[in-house]
PDB file of C-alpha atoms in Angstrom:
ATOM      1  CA  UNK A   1       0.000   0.000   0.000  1.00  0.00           C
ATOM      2  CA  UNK A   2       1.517   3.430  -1.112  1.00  0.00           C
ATOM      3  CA  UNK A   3       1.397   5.972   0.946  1.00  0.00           C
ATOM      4  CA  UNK A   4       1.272  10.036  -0.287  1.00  0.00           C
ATOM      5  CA  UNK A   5       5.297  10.826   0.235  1.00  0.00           C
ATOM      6  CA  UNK A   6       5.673   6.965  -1.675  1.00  0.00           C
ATOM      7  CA  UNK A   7       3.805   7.576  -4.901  1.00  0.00           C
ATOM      8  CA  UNK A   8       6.880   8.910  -6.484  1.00  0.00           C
ATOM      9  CA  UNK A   9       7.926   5.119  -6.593  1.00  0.00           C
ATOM     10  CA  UNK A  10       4.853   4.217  -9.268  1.00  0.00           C
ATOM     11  CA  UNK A  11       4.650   7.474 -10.797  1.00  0.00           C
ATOM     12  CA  UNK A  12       8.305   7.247 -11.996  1.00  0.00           C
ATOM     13  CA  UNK A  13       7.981   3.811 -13.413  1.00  0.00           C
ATOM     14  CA  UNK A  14       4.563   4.629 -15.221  1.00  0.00           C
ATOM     15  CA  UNK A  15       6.717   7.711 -17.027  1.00  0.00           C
ATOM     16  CA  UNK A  16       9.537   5.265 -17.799  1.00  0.00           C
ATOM     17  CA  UNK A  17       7.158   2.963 -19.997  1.00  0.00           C
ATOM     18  CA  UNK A  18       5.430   6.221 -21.339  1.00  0.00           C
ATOM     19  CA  UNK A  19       8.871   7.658 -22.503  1.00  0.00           C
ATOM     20  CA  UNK A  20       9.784   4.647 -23.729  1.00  0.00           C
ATOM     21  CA  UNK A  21       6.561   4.598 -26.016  1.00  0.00           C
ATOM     22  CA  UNK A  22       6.796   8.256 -27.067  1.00  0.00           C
ATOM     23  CA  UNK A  23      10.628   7.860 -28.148  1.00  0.00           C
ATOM     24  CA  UNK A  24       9.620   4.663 -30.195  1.00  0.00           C
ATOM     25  CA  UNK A  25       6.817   7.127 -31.794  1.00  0.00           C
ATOM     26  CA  UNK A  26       9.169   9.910 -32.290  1.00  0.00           C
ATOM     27  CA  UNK A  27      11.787   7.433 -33.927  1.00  0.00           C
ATOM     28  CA  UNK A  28       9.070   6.782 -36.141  1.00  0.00           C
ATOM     29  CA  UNK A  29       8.525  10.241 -37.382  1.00  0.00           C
ATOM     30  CA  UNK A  30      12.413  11.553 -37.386  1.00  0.00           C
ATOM     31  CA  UNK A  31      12.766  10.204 -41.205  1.00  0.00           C
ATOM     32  CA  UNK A  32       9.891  12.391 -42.579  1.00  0.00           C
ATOM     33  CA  UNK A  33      10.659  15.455 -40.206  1.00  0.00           C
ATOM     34  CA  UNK A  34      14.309  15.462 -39.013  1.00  0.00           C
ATOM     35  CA  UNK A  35      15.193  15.149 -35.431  1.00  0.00           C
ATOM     36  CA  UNK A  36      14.302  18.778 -34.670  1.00  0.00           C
ATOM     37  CA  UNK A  37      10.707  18.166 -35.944  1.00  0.00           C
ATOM     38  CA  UNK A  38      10.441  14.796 -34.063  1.00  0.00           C
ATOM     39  CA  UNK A  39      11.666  16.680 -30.933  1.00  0.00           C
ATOM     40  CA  UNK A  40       9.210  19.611 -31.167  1.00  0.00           C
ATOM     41  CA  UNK A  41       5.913  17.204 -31.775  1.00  0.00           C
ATOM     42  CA  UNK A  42       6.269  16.275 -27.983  1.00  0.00           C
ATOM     43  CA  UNK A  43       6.271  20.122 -27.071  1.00  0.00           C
ATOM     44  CA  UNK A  44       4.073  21.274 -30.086  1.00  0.00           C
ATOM     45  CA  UNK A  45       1.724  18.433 -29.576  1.00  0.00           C
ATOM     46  CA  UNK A  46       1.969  17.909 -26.150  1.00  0.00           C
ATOM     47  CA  UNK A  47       0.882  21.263 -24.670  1.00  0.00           C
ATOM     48  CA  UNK A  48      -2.956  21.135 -25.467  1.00  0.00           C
ATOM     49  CA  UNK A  49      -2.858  17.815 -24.034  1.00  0.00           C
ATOM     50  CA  UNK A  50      -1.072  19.093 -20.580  1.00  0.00           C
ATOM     51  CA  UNK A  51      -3.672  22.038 -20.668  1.00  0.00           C
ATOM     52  CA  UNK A  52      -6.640  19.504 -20.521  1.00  0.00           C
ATOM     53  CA  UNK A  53      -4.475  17.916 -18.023  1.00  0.00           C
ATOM     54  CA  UNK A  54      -4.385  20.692 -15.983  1.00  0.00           C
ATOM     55  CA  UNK A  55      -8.273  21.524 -15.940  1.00  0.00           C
ATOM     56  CA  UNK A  56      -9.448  18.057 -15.375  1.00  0.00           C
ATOM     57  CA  UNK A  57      -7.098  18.516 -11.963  1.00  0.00           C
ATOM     58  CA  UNK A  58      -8.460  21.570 -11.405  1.00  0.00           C
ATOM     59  CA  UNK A  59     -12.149  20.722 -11.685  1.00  0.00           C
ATOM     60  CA  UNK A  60     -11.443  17.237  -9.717  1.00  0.00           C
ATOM     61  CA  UNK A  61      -9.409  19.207  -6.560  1.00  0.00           C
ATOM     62  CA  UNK A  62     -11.176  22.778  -6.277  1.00  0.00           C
ATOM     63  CA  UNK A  63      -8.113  24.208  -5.948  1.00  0.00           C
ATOM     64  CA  UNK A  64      -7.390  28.191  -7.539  1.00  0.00           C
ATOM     65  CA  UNK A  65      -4.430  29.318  -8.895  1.00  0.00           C
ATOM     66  CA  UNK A  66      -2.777  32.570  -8.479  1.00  0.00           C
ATOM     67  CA  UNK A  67       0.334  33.961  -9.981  1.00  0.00           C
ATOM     68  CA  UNK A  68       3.292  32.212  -9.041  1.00  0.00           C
ATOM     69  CA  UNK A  69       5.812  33.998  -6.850  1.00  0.00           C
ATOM     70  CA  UNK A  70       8.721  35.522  -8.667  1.00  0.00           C
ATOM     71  CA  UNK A  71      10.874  32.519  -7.826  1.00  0.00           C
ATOM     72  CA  UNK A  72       9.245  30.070  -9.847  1.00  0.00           C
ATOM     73  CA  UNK A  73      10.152  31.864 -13.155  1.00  0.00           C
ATOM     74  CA  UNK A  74      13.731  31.268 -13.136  1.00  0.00           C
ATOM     75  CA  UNK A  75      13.171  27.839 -12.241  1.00  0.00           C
ATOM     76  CA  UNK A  76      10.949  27.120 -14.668  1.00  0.00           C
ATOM     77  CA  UNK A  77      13.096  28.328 -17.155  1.00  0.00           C
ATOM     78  CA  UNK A  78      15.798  26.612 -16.163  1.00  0.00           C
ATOM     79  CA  UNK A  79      14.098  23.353 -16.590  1.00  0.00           C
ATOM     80  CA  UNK A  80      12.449  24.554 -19.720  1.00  0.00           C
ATOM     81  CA  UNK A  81      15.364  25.677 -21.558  1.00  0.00           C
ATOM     82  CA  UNK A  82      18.316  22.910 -20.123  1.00  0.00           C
ATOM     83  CA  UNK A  83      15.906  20.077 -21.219  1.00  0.00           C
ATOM     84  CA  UNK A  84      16.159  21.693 -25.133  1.00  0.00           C
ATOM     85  CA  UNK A  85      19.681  22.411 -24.704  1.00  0.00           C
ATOM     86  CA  UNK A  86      20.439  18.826 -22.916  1.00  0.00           C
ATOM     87  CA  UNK A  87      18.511  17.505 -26.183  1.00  0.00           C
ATOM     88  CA  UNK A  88      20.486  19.233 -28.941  1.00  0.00           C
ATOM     89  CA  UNK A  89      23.304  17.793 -27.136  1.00  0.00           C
ATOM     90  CA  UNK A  90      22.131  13.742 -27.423  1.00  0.00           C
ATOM     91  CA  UNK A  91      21.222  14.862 -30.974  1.00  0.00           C
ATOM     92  CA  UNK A  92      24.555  15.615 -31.692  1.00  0.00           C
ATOM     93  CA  UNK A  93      26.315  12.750 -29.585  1.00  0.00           C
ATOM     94  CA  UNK A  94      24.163  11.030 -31.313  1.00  0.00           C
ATOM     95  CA  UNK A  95      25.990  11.645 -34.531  1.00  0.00           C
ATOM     96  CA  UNK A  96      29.004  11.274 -33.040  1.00  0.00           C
ATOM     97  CA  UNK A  97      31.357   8.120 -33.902  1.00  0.00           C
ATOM     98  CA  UNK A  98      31.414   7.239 -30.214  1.00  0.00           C
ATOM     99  CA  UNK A  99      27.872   7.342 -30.103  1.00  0.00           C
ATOM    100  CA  UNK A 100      27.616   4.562 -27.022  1.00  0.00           C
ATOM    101  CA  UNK A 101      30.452   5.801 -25.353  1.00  0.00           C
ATOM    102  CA  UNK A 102      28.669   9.061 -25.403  1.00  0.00           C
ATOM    103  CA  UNK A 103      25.411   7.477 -24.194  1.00  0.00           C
ATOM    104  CA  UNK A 104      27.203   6.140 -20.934  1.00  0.00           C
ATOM    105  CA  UNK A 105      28.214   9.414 -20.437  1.00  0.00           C
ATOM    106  CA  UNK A 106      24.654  10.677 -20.726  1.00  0.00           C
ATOM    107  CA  UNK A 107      23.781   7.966 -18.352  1.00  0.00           C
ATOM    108  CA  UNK A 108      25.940  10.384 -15.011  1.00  0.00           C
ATOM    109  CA  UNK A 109      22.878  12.299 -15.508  1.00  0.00           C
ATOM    110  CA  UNK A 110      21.380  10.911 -12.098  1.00  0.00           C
ATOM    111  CA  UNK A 111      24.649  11.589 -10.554  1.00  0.00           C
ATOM    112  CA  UNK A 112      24.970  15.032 -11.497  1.00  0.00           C
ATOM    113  CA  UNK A 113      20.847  15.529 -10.362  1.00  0.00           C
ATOM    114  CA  UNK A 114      21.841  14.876  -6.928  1.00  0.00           C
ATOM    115  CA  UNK A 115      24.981  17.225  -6.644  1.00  0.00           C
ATOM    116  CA  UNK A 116      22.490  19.658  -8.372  1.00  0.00           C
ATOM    117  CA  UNK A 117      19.889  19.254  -6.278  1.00  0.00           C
ATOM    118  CA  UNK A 118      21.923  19.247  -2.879  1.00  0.00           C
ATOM    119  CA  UNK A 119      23.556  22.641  -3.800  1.00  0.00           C
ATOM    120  CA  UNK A 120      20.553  24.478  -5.524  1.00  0.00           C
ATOM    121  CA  UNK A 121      17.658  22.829  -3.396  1.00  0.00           C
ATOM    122  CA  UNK A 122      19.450  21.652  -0.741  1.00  0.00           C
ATOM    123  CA  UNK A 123      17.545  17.922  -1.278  1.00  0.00           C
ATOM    124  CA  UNK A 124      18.626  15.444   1.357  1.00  0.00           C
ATOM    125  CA  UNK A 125      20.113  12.376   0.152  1.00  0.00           C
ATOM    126  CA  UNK A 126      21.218   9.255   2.950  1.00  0.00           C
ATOM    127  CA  UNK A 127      24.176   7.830   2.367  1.00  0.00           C
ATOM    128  CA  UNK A 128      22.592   5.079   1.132  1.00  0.00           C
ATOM    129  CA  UNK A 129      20.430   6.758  -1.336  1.00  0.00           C
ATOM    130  CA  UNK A 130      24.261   8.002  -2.636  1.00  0.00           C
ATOM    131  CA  UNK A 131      25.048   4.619  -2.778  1.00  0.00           C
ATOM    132  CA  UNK A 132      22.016   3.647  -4.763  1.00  0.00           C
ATOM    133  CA  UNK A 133      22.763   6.371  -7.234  1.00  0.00           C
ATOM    134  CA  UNK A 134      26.220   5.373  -8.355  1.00  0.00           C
ATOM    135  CA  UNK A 135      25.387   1.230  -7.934  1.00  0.00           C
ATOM    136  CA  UNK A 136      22.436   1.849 -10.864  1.00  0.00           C
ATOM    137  CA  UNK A 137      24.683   4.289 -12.664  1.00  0.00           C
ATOM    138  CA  UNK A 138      27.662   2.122 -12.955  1.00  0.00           C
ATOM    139  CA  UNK A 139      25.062  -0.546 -13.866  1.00  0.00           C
ATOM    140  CA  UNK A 140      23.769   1.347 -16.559  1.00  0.00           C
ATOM    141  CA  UNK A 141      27.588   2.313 -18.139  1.00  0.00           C
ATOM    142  CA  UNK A 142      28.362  -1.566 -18.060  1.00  0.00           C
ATOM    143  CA  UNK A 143      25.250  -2.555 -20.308  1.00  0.00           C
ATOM    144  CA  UNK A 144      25.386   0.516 -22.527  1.00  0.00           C
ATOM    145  CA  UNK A 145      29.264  -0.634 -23.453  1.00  0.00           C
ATOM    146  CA  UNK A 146      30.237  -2.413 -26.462  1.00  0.00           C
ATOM    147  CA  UNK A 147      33.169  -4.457 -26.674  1.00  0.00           C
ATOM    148  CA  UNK A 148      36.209  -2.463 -27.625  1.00  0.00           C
ATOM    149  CA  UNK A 149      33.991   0.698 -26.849  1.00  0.00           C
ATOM    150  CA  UNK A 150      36.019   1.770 -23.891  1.00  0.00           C
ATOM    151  CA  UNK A 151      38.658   2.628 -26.026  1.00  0.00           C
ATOM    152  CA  UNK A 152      36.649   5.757 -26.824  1.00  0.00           C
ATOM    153  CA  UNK A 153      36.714   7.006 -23.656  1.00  0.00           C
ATOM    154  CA  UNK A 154      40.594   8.638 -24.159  1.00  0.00           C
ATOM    155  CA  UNK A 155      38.230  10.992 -26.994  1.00  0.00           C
ATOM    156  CA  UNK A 156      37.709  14.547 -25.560  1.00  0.00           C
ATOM    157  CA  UNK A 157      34.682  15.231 -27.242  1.00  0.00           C
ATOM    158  CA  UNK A 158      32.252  12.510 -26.641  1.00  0.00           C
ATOM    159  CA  UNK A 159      33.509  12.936 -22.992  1.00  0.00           C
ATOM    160  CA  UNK A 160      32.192  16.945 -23.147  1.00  0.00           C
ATOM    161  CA  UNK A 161      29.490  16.166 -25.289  1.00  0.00           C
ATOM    162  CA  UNK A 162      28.208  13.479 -22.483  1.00  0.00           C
ATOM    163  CA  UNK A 163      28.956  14.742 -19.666  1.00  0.00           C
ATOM    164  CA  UNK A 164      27.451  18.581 -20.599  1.00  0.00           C
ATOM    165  CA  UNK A 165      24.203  16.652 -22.028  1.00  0.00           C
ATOM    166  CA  UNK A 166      23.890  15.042 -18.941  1.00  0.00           C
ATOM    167  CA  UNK A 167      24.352  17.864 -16.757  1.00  0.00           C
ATOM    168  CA  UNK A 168      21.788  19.915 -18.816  1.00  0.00           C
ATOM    169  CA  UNK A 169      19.058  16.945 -18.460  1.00  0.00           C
ATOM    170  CA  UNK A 170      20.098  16.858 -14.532  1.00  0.00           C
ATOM    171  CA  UNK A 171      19.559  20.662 -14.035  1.00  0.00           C
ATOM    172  CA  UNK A 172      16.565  20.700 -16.236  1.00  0.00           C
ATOM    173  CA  UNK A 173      15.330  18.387 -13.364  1.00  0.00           C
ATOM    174  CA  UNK A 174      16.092  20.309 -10.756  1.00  0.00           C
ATOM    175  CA  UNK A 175      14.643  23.463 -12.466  1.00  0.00           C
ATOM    176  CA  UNK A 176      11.613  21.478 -12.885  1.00  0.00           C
ATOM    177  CA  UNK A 177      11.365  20.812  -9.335  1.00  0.00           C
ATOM    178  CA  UNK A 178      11.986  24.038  -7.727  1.00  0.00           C
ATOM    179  CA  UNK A 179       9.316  25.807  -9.997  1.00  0.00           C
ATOM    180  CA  UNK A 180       6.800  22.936  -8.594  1.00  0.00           C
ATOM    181  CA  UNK A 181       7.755  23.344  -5.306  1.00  0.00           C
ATOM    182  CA  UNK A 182       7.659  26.932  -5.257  1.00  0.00           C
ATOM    183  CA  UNK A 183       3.450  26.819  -6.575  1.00  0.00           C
ATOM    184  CA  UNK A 184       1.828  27.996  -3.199  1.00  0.00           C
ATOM    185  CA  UNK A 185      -1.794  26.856  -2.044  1.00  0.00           C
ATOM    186  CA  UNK A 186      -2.830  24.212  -3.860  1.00  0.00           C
ATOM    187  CA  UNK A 187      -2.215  20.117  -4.476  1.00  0.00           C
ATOM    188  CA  UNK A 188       1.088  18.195  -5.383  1.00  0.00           C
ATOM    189  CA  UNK A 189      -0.775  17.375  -8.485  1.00  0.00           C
ATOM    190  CA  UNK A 190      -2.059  20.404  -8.987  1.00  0.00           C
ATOM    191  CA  UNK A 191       1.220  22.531  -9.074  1.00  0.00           C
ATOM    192  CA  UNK A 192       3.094  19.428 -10.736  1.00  0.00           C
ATOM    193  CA  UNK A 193       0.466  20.294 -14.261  1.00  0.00           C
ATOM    194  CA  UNK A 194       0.742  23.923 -13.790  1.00  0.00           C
ATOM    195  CA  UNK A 195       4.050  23.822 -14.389  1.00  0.00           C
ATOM    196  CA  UNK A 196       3.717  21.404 -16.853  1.00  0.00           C
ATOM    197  CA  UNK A 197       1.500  23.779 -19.205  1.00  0.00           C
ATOM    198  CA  UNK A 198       3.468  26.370 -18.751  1.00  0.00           C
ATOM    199  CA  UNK A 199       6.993  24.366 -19.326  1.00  0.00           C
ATOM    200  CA  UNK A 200       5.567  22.944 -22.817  1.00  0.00           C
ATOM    201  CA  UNK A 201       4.501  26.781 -23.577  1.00  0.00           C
ATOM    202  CA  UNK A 202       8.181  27.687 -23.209  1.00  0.00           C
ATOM    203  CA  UNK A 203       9.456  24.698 -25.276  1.00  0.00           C
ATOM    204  CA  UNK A 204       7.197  24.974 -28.250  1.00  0.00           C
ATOM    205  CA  UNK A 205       7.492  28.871 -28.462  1.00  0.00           C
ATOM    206  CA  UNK A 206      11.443  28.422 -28.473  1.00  0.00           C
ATOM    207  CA  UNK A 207      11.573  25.843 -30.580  1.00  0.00           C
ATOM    208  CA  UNK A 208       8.703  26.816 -33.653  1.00  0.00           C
ATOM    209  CA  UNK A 209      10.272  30.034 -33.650  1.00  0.00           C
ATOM    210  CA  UNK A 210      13.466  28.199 -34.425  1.00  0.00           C
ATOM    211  CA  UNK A 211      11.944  25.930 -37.086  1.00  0.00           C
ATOM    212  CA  UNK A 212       9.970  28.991 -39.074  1.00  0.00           C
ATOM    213  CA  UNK A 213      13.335  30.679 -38.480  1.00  0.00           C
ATOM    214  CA  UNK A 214      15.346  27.684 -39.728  1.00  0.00           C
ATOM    215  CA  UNK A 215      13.400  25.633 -41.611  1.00  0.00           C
ATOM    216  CA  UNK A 216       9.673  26.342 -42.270  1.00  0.00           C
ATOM    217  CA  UNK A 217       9.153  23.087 -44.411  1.00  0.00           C
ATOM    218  CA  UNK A 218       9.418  21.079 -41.404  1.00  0.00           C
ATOM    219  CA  UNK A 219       6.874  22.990 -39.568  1.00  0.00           C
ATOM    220  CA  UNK A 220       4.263  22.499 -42.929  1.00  0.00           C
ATOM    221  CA  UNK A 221       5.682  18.226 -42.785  1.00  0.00           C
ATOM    222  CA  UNK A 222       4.805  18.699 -38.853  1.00  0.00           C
ATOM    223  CA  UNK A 223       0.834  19.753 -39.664  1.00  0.00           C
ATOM    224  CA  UNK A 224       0.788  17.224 -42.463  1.00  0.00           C
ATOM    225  CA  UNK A 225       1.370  14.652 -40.168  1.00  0.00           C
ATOM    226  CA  UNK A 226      -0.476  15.587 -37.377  1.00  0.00           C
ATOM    227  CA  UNK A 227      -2.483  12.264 -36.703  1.00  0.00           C
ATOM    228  CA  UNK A 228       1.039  10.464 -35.553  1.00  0.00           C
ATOM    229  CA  UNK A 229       2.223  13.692 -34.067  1.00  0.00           C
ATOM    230  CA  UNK A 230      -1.195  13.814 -32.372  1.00  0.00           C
ATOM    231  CA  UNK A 231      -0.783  11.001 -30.869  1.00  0.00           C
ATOM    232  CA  UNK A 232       2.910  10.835 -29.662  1.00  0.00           C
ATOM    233  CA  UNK A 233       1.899  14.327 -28.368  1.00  0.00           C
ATOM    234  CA  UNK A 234      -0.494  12.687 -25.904  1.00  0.00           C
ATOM    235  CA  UNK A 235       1.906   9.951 -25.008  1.00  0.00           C
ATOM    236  CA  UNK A 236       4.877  12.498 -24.414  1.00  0.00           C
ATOM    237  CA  UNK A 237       2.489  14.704 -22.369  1.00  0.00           C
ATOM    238  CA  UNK A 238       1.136  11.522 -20.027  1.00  0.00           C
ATOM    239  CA  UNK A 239       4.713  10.876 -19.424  1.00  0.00           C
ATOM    240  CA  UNK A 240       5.449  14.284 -18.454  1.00  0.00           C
ATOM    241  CA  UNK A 241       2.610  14.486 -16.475  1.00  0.00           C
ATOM    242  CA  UNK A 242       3.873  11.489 -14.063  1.00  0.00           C
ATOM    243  CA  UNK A 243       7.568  12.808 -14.116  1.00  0.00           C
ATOM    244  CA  UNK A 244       6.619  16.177 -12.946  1.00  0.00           C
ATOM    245  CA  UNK A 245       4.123  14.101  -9.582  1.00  0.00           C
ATOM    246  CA  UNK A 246       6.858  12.420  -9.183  1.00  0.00           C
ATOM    247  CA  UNK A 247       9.419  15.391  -8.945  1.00  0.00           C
ATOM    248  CA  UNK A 248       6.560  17.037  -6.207  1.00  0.00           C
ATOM    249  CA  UNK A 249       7.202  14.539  -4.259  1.00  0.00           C
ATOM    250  CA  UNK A 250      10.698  13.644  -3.718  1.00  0.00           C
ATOM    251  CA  UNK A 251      14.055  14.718  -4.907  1.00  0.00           C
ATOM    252  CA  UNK A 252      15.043  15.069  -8.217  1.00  0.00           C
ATOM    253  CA  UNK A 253      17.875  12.630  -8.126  1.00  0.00           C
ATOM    254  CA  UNK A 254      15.600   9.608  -6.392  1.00  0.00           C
ATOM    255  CA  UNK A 255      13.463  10.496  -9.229  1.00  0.00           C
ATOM    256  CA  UNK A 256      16.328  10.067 -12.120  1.00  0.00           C
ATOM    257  CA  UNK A 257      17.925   7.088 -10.472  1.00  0.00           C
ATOM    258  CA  UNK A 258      14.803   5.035 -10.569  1.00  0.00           C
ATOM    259  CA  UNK A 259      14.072   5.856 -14.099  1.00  0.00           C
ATOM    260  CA  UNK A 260      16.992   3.679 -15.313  1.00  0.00           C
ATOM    261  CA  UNK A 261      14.747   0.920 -15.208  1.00  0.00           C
ATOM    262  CA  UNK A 262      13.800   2.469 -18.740  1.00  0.00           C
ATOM    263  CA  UNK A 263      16.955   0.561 -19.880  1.00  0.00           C
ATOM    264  CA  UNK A 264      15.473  -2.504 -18.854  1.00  0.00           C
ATOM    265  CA  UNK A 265      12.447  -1.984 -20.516  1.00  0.00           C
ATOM    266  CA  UNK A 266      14.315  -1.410 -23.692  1.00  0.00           C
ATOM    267  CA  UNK A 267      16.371  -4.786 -23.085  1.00  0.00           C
ATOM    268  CA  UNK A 268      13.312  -6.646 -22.312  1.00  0.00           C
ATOM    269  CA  UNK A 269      11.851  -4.925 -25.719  1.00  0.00           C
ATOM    270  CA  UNK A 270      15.015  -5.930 -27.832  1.00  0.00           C
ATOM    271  CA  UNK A 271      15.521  -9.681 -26.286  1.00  0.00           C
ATOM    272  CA  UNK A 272      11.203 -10.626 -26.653  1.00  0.00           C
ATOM    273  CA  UNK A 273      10.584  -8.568 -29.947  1.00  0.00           C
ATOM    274  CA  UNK A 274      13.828  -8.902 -31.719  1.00  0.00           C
ATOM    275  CA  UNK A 275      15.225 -11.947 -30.012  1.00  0.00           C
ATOM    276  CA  UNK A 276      18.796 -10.511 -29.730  1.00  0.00           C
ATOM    277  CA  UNK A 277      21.043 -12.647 -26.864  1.00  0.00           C
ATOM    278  CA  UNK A 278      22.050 -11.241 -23.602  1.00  0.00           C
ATOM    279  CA  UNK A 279      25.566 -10.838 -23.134  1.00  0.00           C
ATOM    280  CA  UNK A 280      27.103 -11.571 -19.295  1.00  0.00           C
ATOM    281  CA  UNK A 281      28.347  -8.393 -19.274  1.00  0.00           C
ATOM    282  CA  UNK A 282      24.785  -6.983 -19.793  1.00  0.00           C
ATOM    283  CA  UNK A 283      23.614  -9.181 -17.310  1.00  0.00           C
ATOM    284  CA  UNK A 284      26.070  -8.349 -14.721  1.00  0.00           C
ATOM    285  CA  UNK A 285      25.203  -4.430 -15.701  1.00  0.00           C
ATOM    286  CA  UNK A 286      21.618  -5.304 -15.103  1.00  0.00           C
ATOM    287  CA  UNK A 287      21.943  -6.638 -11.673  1.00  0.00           C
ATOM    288  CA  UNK A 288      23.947  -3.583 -11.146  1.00  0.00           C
ATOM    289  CA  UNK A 289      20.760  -1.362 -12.043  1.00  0.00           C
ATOM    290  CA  UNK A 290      18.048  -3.611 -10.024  1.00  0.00           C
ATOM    291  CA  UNK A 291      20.581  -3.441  -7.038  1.00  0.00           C
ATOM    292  CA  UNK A 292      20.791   0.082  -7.170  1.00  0.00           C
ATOM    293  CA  UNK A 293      17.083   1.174  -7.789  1.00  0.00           C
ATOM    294  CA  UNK A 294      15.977  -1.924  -5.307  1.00  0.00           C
ATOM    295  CA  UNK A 295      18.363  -0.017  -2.890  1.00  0.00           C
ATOM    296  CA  UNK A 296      17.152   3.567  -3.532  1.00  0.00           C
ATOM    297  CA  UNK A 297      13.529   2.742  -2.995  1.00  0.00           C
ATOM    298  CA  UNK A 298      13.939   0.023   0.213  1.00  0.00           C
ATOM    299  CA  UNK A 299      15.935   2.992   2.336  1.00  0.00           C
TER     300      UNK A 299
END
């Protein structure tokens, strides 16, 4: 039985499975519309979604918002603009020769949450919790290696590229959860989709005014295809939706640590649906990860 304070624990692992099903729609839609496009259908489409969101919590809890305190802004755009920044950055790793070296690298990101959090929210972490942290992140490095990959790690620039994505998705976490934090006089949930909506605003006014200024075709592809978009809009907003709960509730790092379980979602995906073999070394990395997160939610 969960209690309030413990919810974080569900909430994280239903917006694991809902990220993994948005990226597989995104991948979908990156051929016709370029990664940029792909990216901007879970802001673009996502935001109406997070507005009905946000009045179906409102009409369900009574509660009345107000303006936010002049605090929340900066946090919010922290969150809002590190997550686009931390995204250009995978994009481009992504491209990069070292691309799974890279990815480990990305993989620090819970890591870096918790210094971030500790020094700009001053979120208290056990020791243990620590310990859970770096267990599932080591974990996490082991399976996302490839034999002869670590020879990539002498490379300066998939070492930056990493290690600055990662800290941009860890303080876009943070910045997340001080804005939420910061909503006075109504719910958890009620704060967590206010921010939301107005997060999404931020991220699809930045980034359409970079398409129309960059490329305007994709934003005419984007409308052509707005059934898929439509729906991988909804999926990337429901996700969203249970990361932010889960960042009202509990540190920001508890909250990034735990979602490493995404990575075994994705090897359960690739061993059932496309029957690829699990290497020891992928096992031992996954007992690593269920360690860890087994760990970080038990203390």
């Amino acid at each position: 039985m969960f209690t309030v304070a413990s919810l974080w624990i569900p909430f994280t692992v239903i917006a694991a499975l809902g990220q993994v099903a948005r990226n597989a729609m995104q991948r979908s839609l990156t051929k016709p519309l370029g990664t940029w496009g792909a990216t901007n259908i879970r802001f673009l489409f996502g935001f109406p979604f997070s507005v009905l969101f946000l009045g179906l919590v409102l009409i369900a809890s009574g509660d009345h918002l107000s303006m936010p305190p002049p605090v929340f802004w900066p946090w919010l755009l922290l969150g809002a603009l590190s997550q686009i920044v931390a995204t250009g950055l995978m994009l481009l790793a992504m491209n990069d020769r070292s691309f799974v070296v890279t990815t480990a690298y990305l993989k620090t990101e819970a890591i870096q949450t918790a210094i971030f959090g500790f020094v700009f929210l001053g979120d208290h972490l056990t020791w243990l919790k620590v310990l859970a942290i770096v267990i599932a992140t080591v974990g996490v490095v082991i399976t996302a290696l490839r034999p002869g990959g670590e020879k990539s790690f002498a490379e300066l620039k998939p070492t930056i590229t990493g290690l600055v994505a990662a800290a941009a998705f860890a303080l876009s976490a943070v910045g997340f959860r001080g804005a939420i934090i910061t909503v006075p006089d109504v719910s958890f949930v009620t704060a967590s989709s206010f921010t939301l909506v107005l997060g999404l605003f931020v991220q699809t006014l930045v980034l359409t005014i970079f398409l129309l200024w960059r490329a305007p075709h994709v934003l005419q592809a984007i409308l052509g295809l707005w059934k898929p978009s439509l729906l991988a809009g909804f999926t990337g907003a429901f996700a969203s939706q249970f990361w932010f709960l889960s960042f009202a509730l509990t540190a920001a790092a508890n909250v990034r640590t735990l979602a490493l379980i995404e990575v075994l979602f994705a090897q359960a995906v690739a061993y059932y649906s496309f029957k690829q073999p699990v290497s020891p070394r992928e096992i031992f990395g996954i007992v690593l990860i269920v360690v860890g997160v087994a760990l970080l939610v038990g203390v």
